[in-house]
Amino acid sequence: MNFKSKGLISLEIDDEIYDYKLYDTLKSLSKTYSQRKSAKELGISHAVLNRRIKKAEDKLGIKLVDKIGSGSVLTKDGIGILNEFQHYYNQISKTTNITIGGGHIVSGLLESISQPYELSVYSSNDLNSFKLAERGVIDILALDDPLIAFEKDLNFTPIGFDYLVLITNKNSHEIKSINDLSNLNFVSVAGSAQRLAWNTLEHYDINYNISKTVNSQFDAFKMVKNSDNLYSFLNASYFKGSDILKHDTRHAISLVQINEEKEEIVDFIEFLLNDGQKEIIKQGFSSI
């Protein structure tokens, strides 16, 4: 899957994604006042440009372009949408600041390490971060778990490795072997690498129960520590626990470059792969 935006943005309006082609069209028409001139400027036929406008108008249920005499002008709604495009374009293109959306674990890492780049980091789960990448409003997609990258055929770069540890309460019974995990109640964290733990338990025919699902590993940690009968598998880089499934849950934390126009992004990733490895190890991860 070719997911790279090449610095071009998309805008989500009423759950519909409008890509940079609509932005280019509106921007050109705002200057030329002519569909034929804009089509020539964009290197497409007049018919293609007209269909592009009509398709967007039909989806939105509003007029974007009005005919005036032999020319074309943007409507008030057309100008409003162009301004929205321009707002996001200014955010991602006219600054050396690198905007990153990623999972809680890798986002925390990138915010913690000492590095010479100016970053804006937005922390969520991998799925929500992927949606930001689809909209083209981030420069880098940072993944706690490479699953989405495999599913979407994304070109990702591992920057370190982590594994999962078993989190228990001090009053819970001692876990000495994988068989001791049978029939326990677990807290699941949406969008995390816990799939590796569940897959392992299923591989060994260990029955388990997901009794709670939360969005943050930190919430899962609190719940387990405040309960005598809840357990969870969380990232070893942030939490201390049993490494009973260490070898089965080792996974890469990785980056997907979305914006190809900023040279700083390539330099930043190169830094992480070289000098930055010392910083990554300091934060509890394994080097690549």
Tab-separated table of C-alpha atoms in Angstrom:
chain	number	residue	atom	x	y	z
A	1	MET	CA	0.000	0.000	0.000
A	2	ASN	CA	1.465	3.339	-1.051
A	3	PHE	CA	0.622	5.439	1.967
A	4	LYS	CA	3.042	8.335	1.658
A	5	SER	CA	1.466	11.730	1.288
A	6	LYS	CA	4.425	13.516	-0.328
A	7	GLY	CA	3.519	16.545	1.753
A	8	LEU	CA	0.011	16.704	0.275
A	9	ILE	CA	-2.940	16.911	2.604
A	10	SER	CA	-6.415	15.478	2.888
A	11	LEU	CA	-9.403	16.953	4.700
A	12	GLU	CA	-12.209	15.036	6.416
A	13	ILE	CA	-15.654	16.623	6.090
A	14	ASP	CA	-18.744	14.796	7.386
A	15	ASP	CA	-16.826	11.481	7.439
A	16	GLU	CA	-15.719	11.896	3.805
A	17	ILE	CA	-12.031	12.255	2.882
A	18	TYR	CA	-11.187	14.937	0.298
A	19	ASP	CA	-7.620	14.712	-0.937
A	20	TYR	CA	-5.138	17.283	-2.186
A	21	LYS	CA	-6.628	17.218	-5.715
A	22	LEU	CA	-9.691	19.109	-4.507
A	23	TYR	CA	-7.436	21.539	-2.630
A	24	ASP	CA	-5.333	22.124	-5.770
A	25	THR	CA	-8.484	22.681	-7.811
A	26	LEU	CA	-10.015	25.227	-5.423
A	27	LYS	CA	-6.702	27.008	-4.958
A	28	SER	CA	-6.146	27.301	-8.707
A	29	LEU	CA	-9.705	28.508	-9.385
A	30	SER	CA	-9.322	31.151	-6.690
A	31	LYS	CA	-6.556	32.657	-8.841
A	32	THR	CA	-7.546	31.927	-12.464
A	33	TYR	CA	-11.361	32.306	-12.256
A	34	SER	CA	-11.421	29.868	-15.173
A	35	GLN	CA	-11.943	26.122	-15.179
A	36	ARG	CA	-10.112	25.779	-18.484
A	37	LYS	CA	-7.096	27.751	-17.252
A	38	SER	CA	-7.036	25.791	-13.997
A	39	ALA	CA	-7.263	22.486	-15.851
A	40	LYS	CA	-4.283	23.511	-17.957
A	41	GLU	CA	-2.366	24.642	-14.869
A	42	LEU	CA	-3.043	21.308	-13.136
A	43	GLY	CA	-2.246	19.223	-16.215
A	44	ILE	CA	-5.696	17.631	-16.502
A	45	SER	CA	-8.599	17.938	-18.921
A	46	HIS	CA	-11.429	20.398	-18.384
A	47	ALA	CA	-13.827	17.453	-18.107
A	48	VAL	CA	-11.783	15.829	-15.329
A	49	LEU	CA	-11.635	19.078	-13.366
A	50	ASN	CA	-15.374	19.613	-13.759
A	51	ARG	CA	-16.152	16.073	-12.577
A	52	ARG	CA	-13.870	16.586	-9.568
A	53	ILE	CA	-15.848	19.665	-8.535
A	54	LYS	CA	-19.249	18.079	-9.155
A	55	LYS	CA	-18.321	14.925	-7.217
A	56	ALA	CA	-17.278	16.987	-4.175
A	57	GLU	CA	-20.413	19.134	-4.422
A	58	ASP	CA	-22.640	16.061	-4.566
A	59	LYS	CA	-20.975	14.529	-1.491
A	60	LEU	CA	-21.157	17.751	0.499
A	61	GLY	CA	-24.554	18.877	-0.704
A	62	ILE	CA	-23.284	22.420	-1.278
A	63	LYS	CA	-22.046	24.508	-4.182
A	64	LEU	CA	-18.302	25.091	-4.294
A	65	VAL	CA	-18.063	26.921	-7.627
A	66	ASP	CA	-20.397	29.356	-9.406
A	67	LYS	CA	-20.365	30.282	-13.089
A	68	ILE	CA	-20.198	34.020	-13.723
A	69	GLY	CA	-20.262	34.881	-17.386
A	70	SER	CA	-17.501	32.860	-19.038
A	71	GLY	CA	-15.594	32.461	-15.771
A	72	SER	CA	-15.856	30.528	-12.489
A	73	VAL	CA	-15.590	31.763	-8.913
A	74	LEU	CA	-15.575	30.013	-5.565
A	75	THR	CA	-18.730	30.250	-3.507
A	76	LYS	CA	-18.645	31.233	0.154
A	77	ASP	CA	-18.593	27.519	1.035
A	78	GLY	CA	-15.853	26.873	-1.507
A	79	ILE	CA	-13.714	29.610	0.039
A	80	GLY	CA	-14.379	28.177	3.505
A	81	ILE	CA	-13.189	24.711	2.506
A	82	LEU	CA	-10.143	26.163	0.746
A	83	ASN	CA	-9.305	28.033	3.944
A	84	GLU	CA	-9.579	24.794	5.937
A	85	PHE	CA	-7.195	23.075	3.536
A	86	GLN	CA	-4.829	26.030	3.771
A	87	HIS	CA	-4.947	25.934	7.570
A	88	TYR	CA	-3.713	22.339	7.699
A	89	TYR	CA	-1.256	22.906	4.871
A	90	ASN	CA	0.343	25.754	6.822
A	91	GLN	CA	0.579	23.508	9.873
A	92	ILE	CA	2.565	20.785	8.147
A	93	SER	CA	4.536	22.534	5.423
A	94	LYS	CA	5.851	25.914	6.500
A	95	THR	CA	7.805	24.836	9.518
A	96	THR	CA	10.780	22.673	10.338
A	97	ASN	CA	8.767	21.334	13.286
A	98	ILE	CA	8.104	17.593	12.907
A	99	THR	CA	4.545	16.552	13.775
A	100	ILE	CA	4.193	13.005	15.088
A	101	GLY	CA	1.074	11.026	15.932
A	102	GLY	CA	1.592	7.712	17.646
A	103	GLY	CA	0.847	5.109	20.266
A	104	HIS	CA	1.279	5.950	23.933
A	105	ILE	CA	4.527	4.010	24.378
A	106	VAL	CA	6.489	5.218	21.364
A	107	SER	CA	5.124	8.759	21.801
A	108	GLY	CA	6.398	8.793	25.363
A	109	LEU	CA	9.784	7.608	24.140
A	110	LEU	CA	10.078	10.291	21.462
A	111	GLU	CA	9.121	13.008	23.943
A	112	SER	CA	11.625	11.754	26.528
A	113	ILE	CA	14.831	11.282	24.579
A	114	SER	CA	17.349	14.047	24.075
A	115	GLN	CA	17.534	14.937	20.380
A	116	PRO	CA	18.242	18.056	18.299
A	117	TYR	CA	14.882	18.305	16.506
A	118	GLU	CA	11.723	20.307	17.211
A	119	LEU	CA	8.856	17.869	17.677
A	120	SER	CA	5.104	18.123	18.229
A	121	VAL	CA	3.936	14.737	19.493
A	122	TYR	CA	0.284	13.664	19.730
A	123	SER	CA	-0.277	10.536	21.819
A	124	SER	CA	-3.144	8.118	21.192
A	125	ASN	CA	-3.449	4.469	20.226
A	126	ASP	CA	-2.093	3.139	16.938
A	127	LEU	CA	-5.485	3.061	15.214
A	128	ASN	CA	-6.378	6.673	15.976
A	129	SER	CA	-2.893	7.764	14.968
A	130	PHE	CA	-3.297	5.905	11.683
A	131	LYS	CA	-6.477	7.886	11.028
A	132	LEU	CA	-4.497	11.122	11.491
A	133	ALA	CA	-1.990	9.824	8.973
A	134	GLU	CA	-4.793	9.062	6.501
A	135	ARG	CA	-5.876	12.701	6.778
A	136	GLY	CA	-2.328	13.850	6.073
A	137	VAL	CA	-2.056	16.093	9.139
A	138	ILE	CA	1.041	14.450	10.657
A	139	ASP	CA	4.549	14.019	9.302
A	140	ILE	CA	5.320	10.702	11.007
A	141	LEU	CA	3.112	7.844	12.155
A	142	ALA	CA	4.689	6.200	15.219
A	143	LEU	CA	3.536	2.670	16.059
A	144	ASP	CA	3.658	0.776	19.357
A	145	ASP	CA	2.924	-2.392	17.393
A	146	PRO	CA	3.763	-2.949	13.695
A	147	LEU	CA	0.464	-4.798	13.076
A	148	ILE	CA	-1.174	-1.884	11.219
A	149	ALA	CA	1.934	-1.495	9.071
A	150	PHE	CA	1.722	-5.171	8.064
A	151	GLU	CA	-2.028	-4.998	7.444
A	152	LYS	CA	-1.828	-1.824	5.331
A	153	ASP	CA	1.452	-2.725	3.599
A	154	LEU	CA	3.175	0.395	4.958
A	155	ASN	CA	6.885	0.995	4.673
A	156	PHE	CA	7.922	1.188	8.321
A	157	THR	CA	11.275	1.651	10.057
A	158	PRO	CA	11.905	-0.110	13.388
A	159	ILE	CA	13.752	2.123	15.855
A	160	GLY	CA	13.851	-0.248	18.824
A	161	PHE	CA	12.357	-3.349	20.395
A	162	ASP	CA	10.184	-3.947	23.434
A	163	TYR	CA	8.407	-6.900	25.029
A	164	LEU	CA	5.493	-7.427	27.413
A	165	VAL	CA	5.652	-8.186	31.125
A	166	LEU	CA	2.929	-9.669	33.294
A	167	ILE	CA	1.546	-7.125	35.776
A	168	THR	CA	0.074	-8.467	39.021
A	169	ASN	CA	-1.064	-7.177	42.394
A	170	LYS	CA	1.163	-7.908	45.387
A	171	ASN	CA	-1.662	-9.981	46.917
A	172	SER	CA	-2.198	-12.091	43.776
A	173	HIS	CA	-1.046	-15.690	43.743
A	174	GLU	CA	2.453	-16.295	42.403
A	175	ILE	CA	2.819	-17.056	38.689
A	176	LYS	CA	5.612	-19.597	38.190
A	177	SER	CA	4.766	-21.034	34.779
A	178	ILE	CA	2.578	-20.273	31.788
A	179	ASN	CA	0.065	-22.857	33.037
A	180	ASP	CA	-0.534	-20.670	36.094
A	181	LEU	CA	-2.126	-18.106	33.763
A	182	SER	CA	-5.062	-20.414	33.080
A	183	ASN	CA	-8.519	-18.916	33.722
A	184	LEU	CA	-7.184	-15.573	34.980
A	185	ASN	CA	-8.975	-12.260	34.369
A	186	PHE	CA	-7.063	-9.760	32.261
A	187	VAL	CA	-7.293	-6.063	31.481
A	188	SER	CA	-6.899	-5.465	27.755
A	189	VAL	CA	-5.482	-2.277	26.244
A	190	ALA	CA	-6.967	-1.306	22.882
A	191	GLY	CA	-4.452	-0.800	20.085
A	192	SER	CA	-1.500	-2.194	22.041
A	193	ALA	CA	0.853	-5.095	21.318
A	194	GLN	CA	-1.088	-7.348	23.694
A	195	ARG	CA	-2.271	-9.413	20.739
A	196	LEU	CA	1.102	-11.181	21.049
A	197	ALA	CA	0.292	-12.268	24.593
A	198	TRP	CA	-3.211	-13.470	23.690
A	199	ASN	CA	-1.870	-15.344	20.651
A	200	THR	CA	0.707	-17.043	22.854
A	201	LEU	CA	-1.860	-18.118	25.444
A	202	GLU	CA	-4.070	-19.522	22.703
A	203	HIS	CA	-1.087	-21.333	21.170
A	204	TYR	CA	-0.508	-23.128	24.473
A	205	ASP	CA	-4.262	-23.776	24.956
A	206	ILE	CA	-4.401	-21.540	28.016
A	207	ASN	CA	-7.920	-20.306	28.761
A	208	TYR	CA	-8.115	-16.657	29.763
A	209	ASN	CA	-10.780	-14.024	30.252
A	210	ILE	CA	-10.744	-10.369	29.113
A	211	SER	CA	-12.792	-8.721	31.838
A	212	LYS	CA	-11.921	-5.069	31.134
A	213	THR	CA	-10.760	-3.086	28.122
A	214	VAL	CA	-9.149	0.348	28.446
A	215	ASN	CA	-7.407	2.767	26.083
A	216	SER	CA	-4.231	3.362	28.078
A	217	GLN	CA	-1.606	1.030	29.525
A	218	PHE	CA	-1.366	3.358	32.508
A	219	ASP	CA	-5.081	2.878	33.209
A	220	ALA	CA	-4.606	-0.895	32.970
A	221	PHE	CA	-1.684	-0.716	35.408
A	222	LYS	CA	-3.761	1.178	37.985
A	223	MET	CA	-6.667	-1.235	37.680
A	224	VAL	CA	-4.442	-4.267	38.231
A	225	LYS	CA	-2.638	-2.728	41.197
A	226	ASN	CA	-5.988	-1.922	42.832
A	227	SER	CA	-7.421	-5.410	42.369
A	228	ASP	CA	-6.572	-8.870	43.692
A	229	ASN	CA	-7.886	-10.772	40.690
A	230	LEU	CA	-6.930	-8.727	37.619
A	231	TYR	CA	-3.807	-9.101	35.488
A	232	SER	CA	-2.396	-7.469	32.368
A	233	PHE	CA	0.513	-7.642	29.942
A	234	LEU	CA	2.184	-4.249	29.515
A	235	ASN	CA	5.345	-2.905	27.894
A	236	ALA	CA	8.563	-3.717	29.749
A	237	SER	CA	10.027	-0.343	28.792
A	238	TYR	CA	7.545	1.387	31.125
A	239	PHE	CA	6.455	-1.230	33.672
A	240	LYS	CA	8.106	-3.803	35.938
A	241	GLY	CA	6.669	-7.290	35.999
A	242	SER	CA	7.237	-10.936	35.228
A	243	ASP	CA	8.962	-11.630	31.918
A	244	ILE	CA	7.258	-15.007	31.595
A	245	LEU	CA	6.320	-14.263	27.941
A	246	LYS	CA	9.376	-12.159	27.101
A	247	HIS	CA	10.500	-14.131	24.067
A	248	ASP	CA	6.960	-14.581	22.737
A	249	THR	CA	6.027	-10.905	22.905
A	250	ARG	CA	9.140	-9.148	21.592
A	251	HIS	CA	8.076	-6.574	19.002
A	252	ALA	CA	9.330	-3.537	17.124
A	253	ILE	CA	8.398	0.045	17.814
A	254	SER	CA	8.524	1.793	14.493
A	255	LEU	CA	7.987	4.901	12.396
A	256	VAL	CA	6.204	5.440	9.083
A	257	GLN	CA	7.227	8.545	7.155
A	258	ILE	CA	4.077	10.275	5.877
A	259	ASN	CA	5.403	13.623	4.644
A	260	GLU	CA	8.220	13.168	2.133
A	261	GLU	CA	8.838	16.875	1.608
A	262	LYS	CA	10.599	17.767	4.875
A	263	GLU	CA	14.292	16.943	4.873
A	264	GLU	CA	14.250	17.164	8.668
A	265	ILE	CA	12.157	13.986	8.842
A	266	VAL	CA	14.769	11.860	7.100
A	267	ASP	CA	17.500	13.387	9.286
A	268	PHE	CA	15.456	12.703	12.436
A	269	ILE	CA	14.905	9.038	11.566
A	270	GLU	CA	18.601	8.657	10.697
A	271	PHE	CA	19.470	10.144	14.075
A	272	LEU	CA	17.243	7.611	15.848
A	273	LEU	CA	18.839	4.739	13.938
A	274	ASN	CA	22.366	5.829	14.835
A	275	ASP	CA	23.304	8.227	17.666
A	276	GLY	CA	19.775	8.086	19.060
A	277	GLN	CA	20.066	4.371	19.840
A	278	LYS	CA	21.894	5.184	23.079
A	279	GLU	CA	18.965	7.366	24.139
A	280	ILE	CA	16.452	4.670	23.182
A	281	ILE	CA	18.308	2.087	25.285
A	282	LYS	CA	18.339	4.499	28.242
A	283	GLN	CA	14.541	4.567	28.069
A	284	GLY	CA	14.296	0.812	28.546
A	285	PHE	CA	14.072	-0.397	24.948
A	286	SER	CA	16.388	-2.787	23.101
A	287	SER	CA	18.439	-1.490	20.183
A	288	ILE	CA	17.726	-2.526	16.619
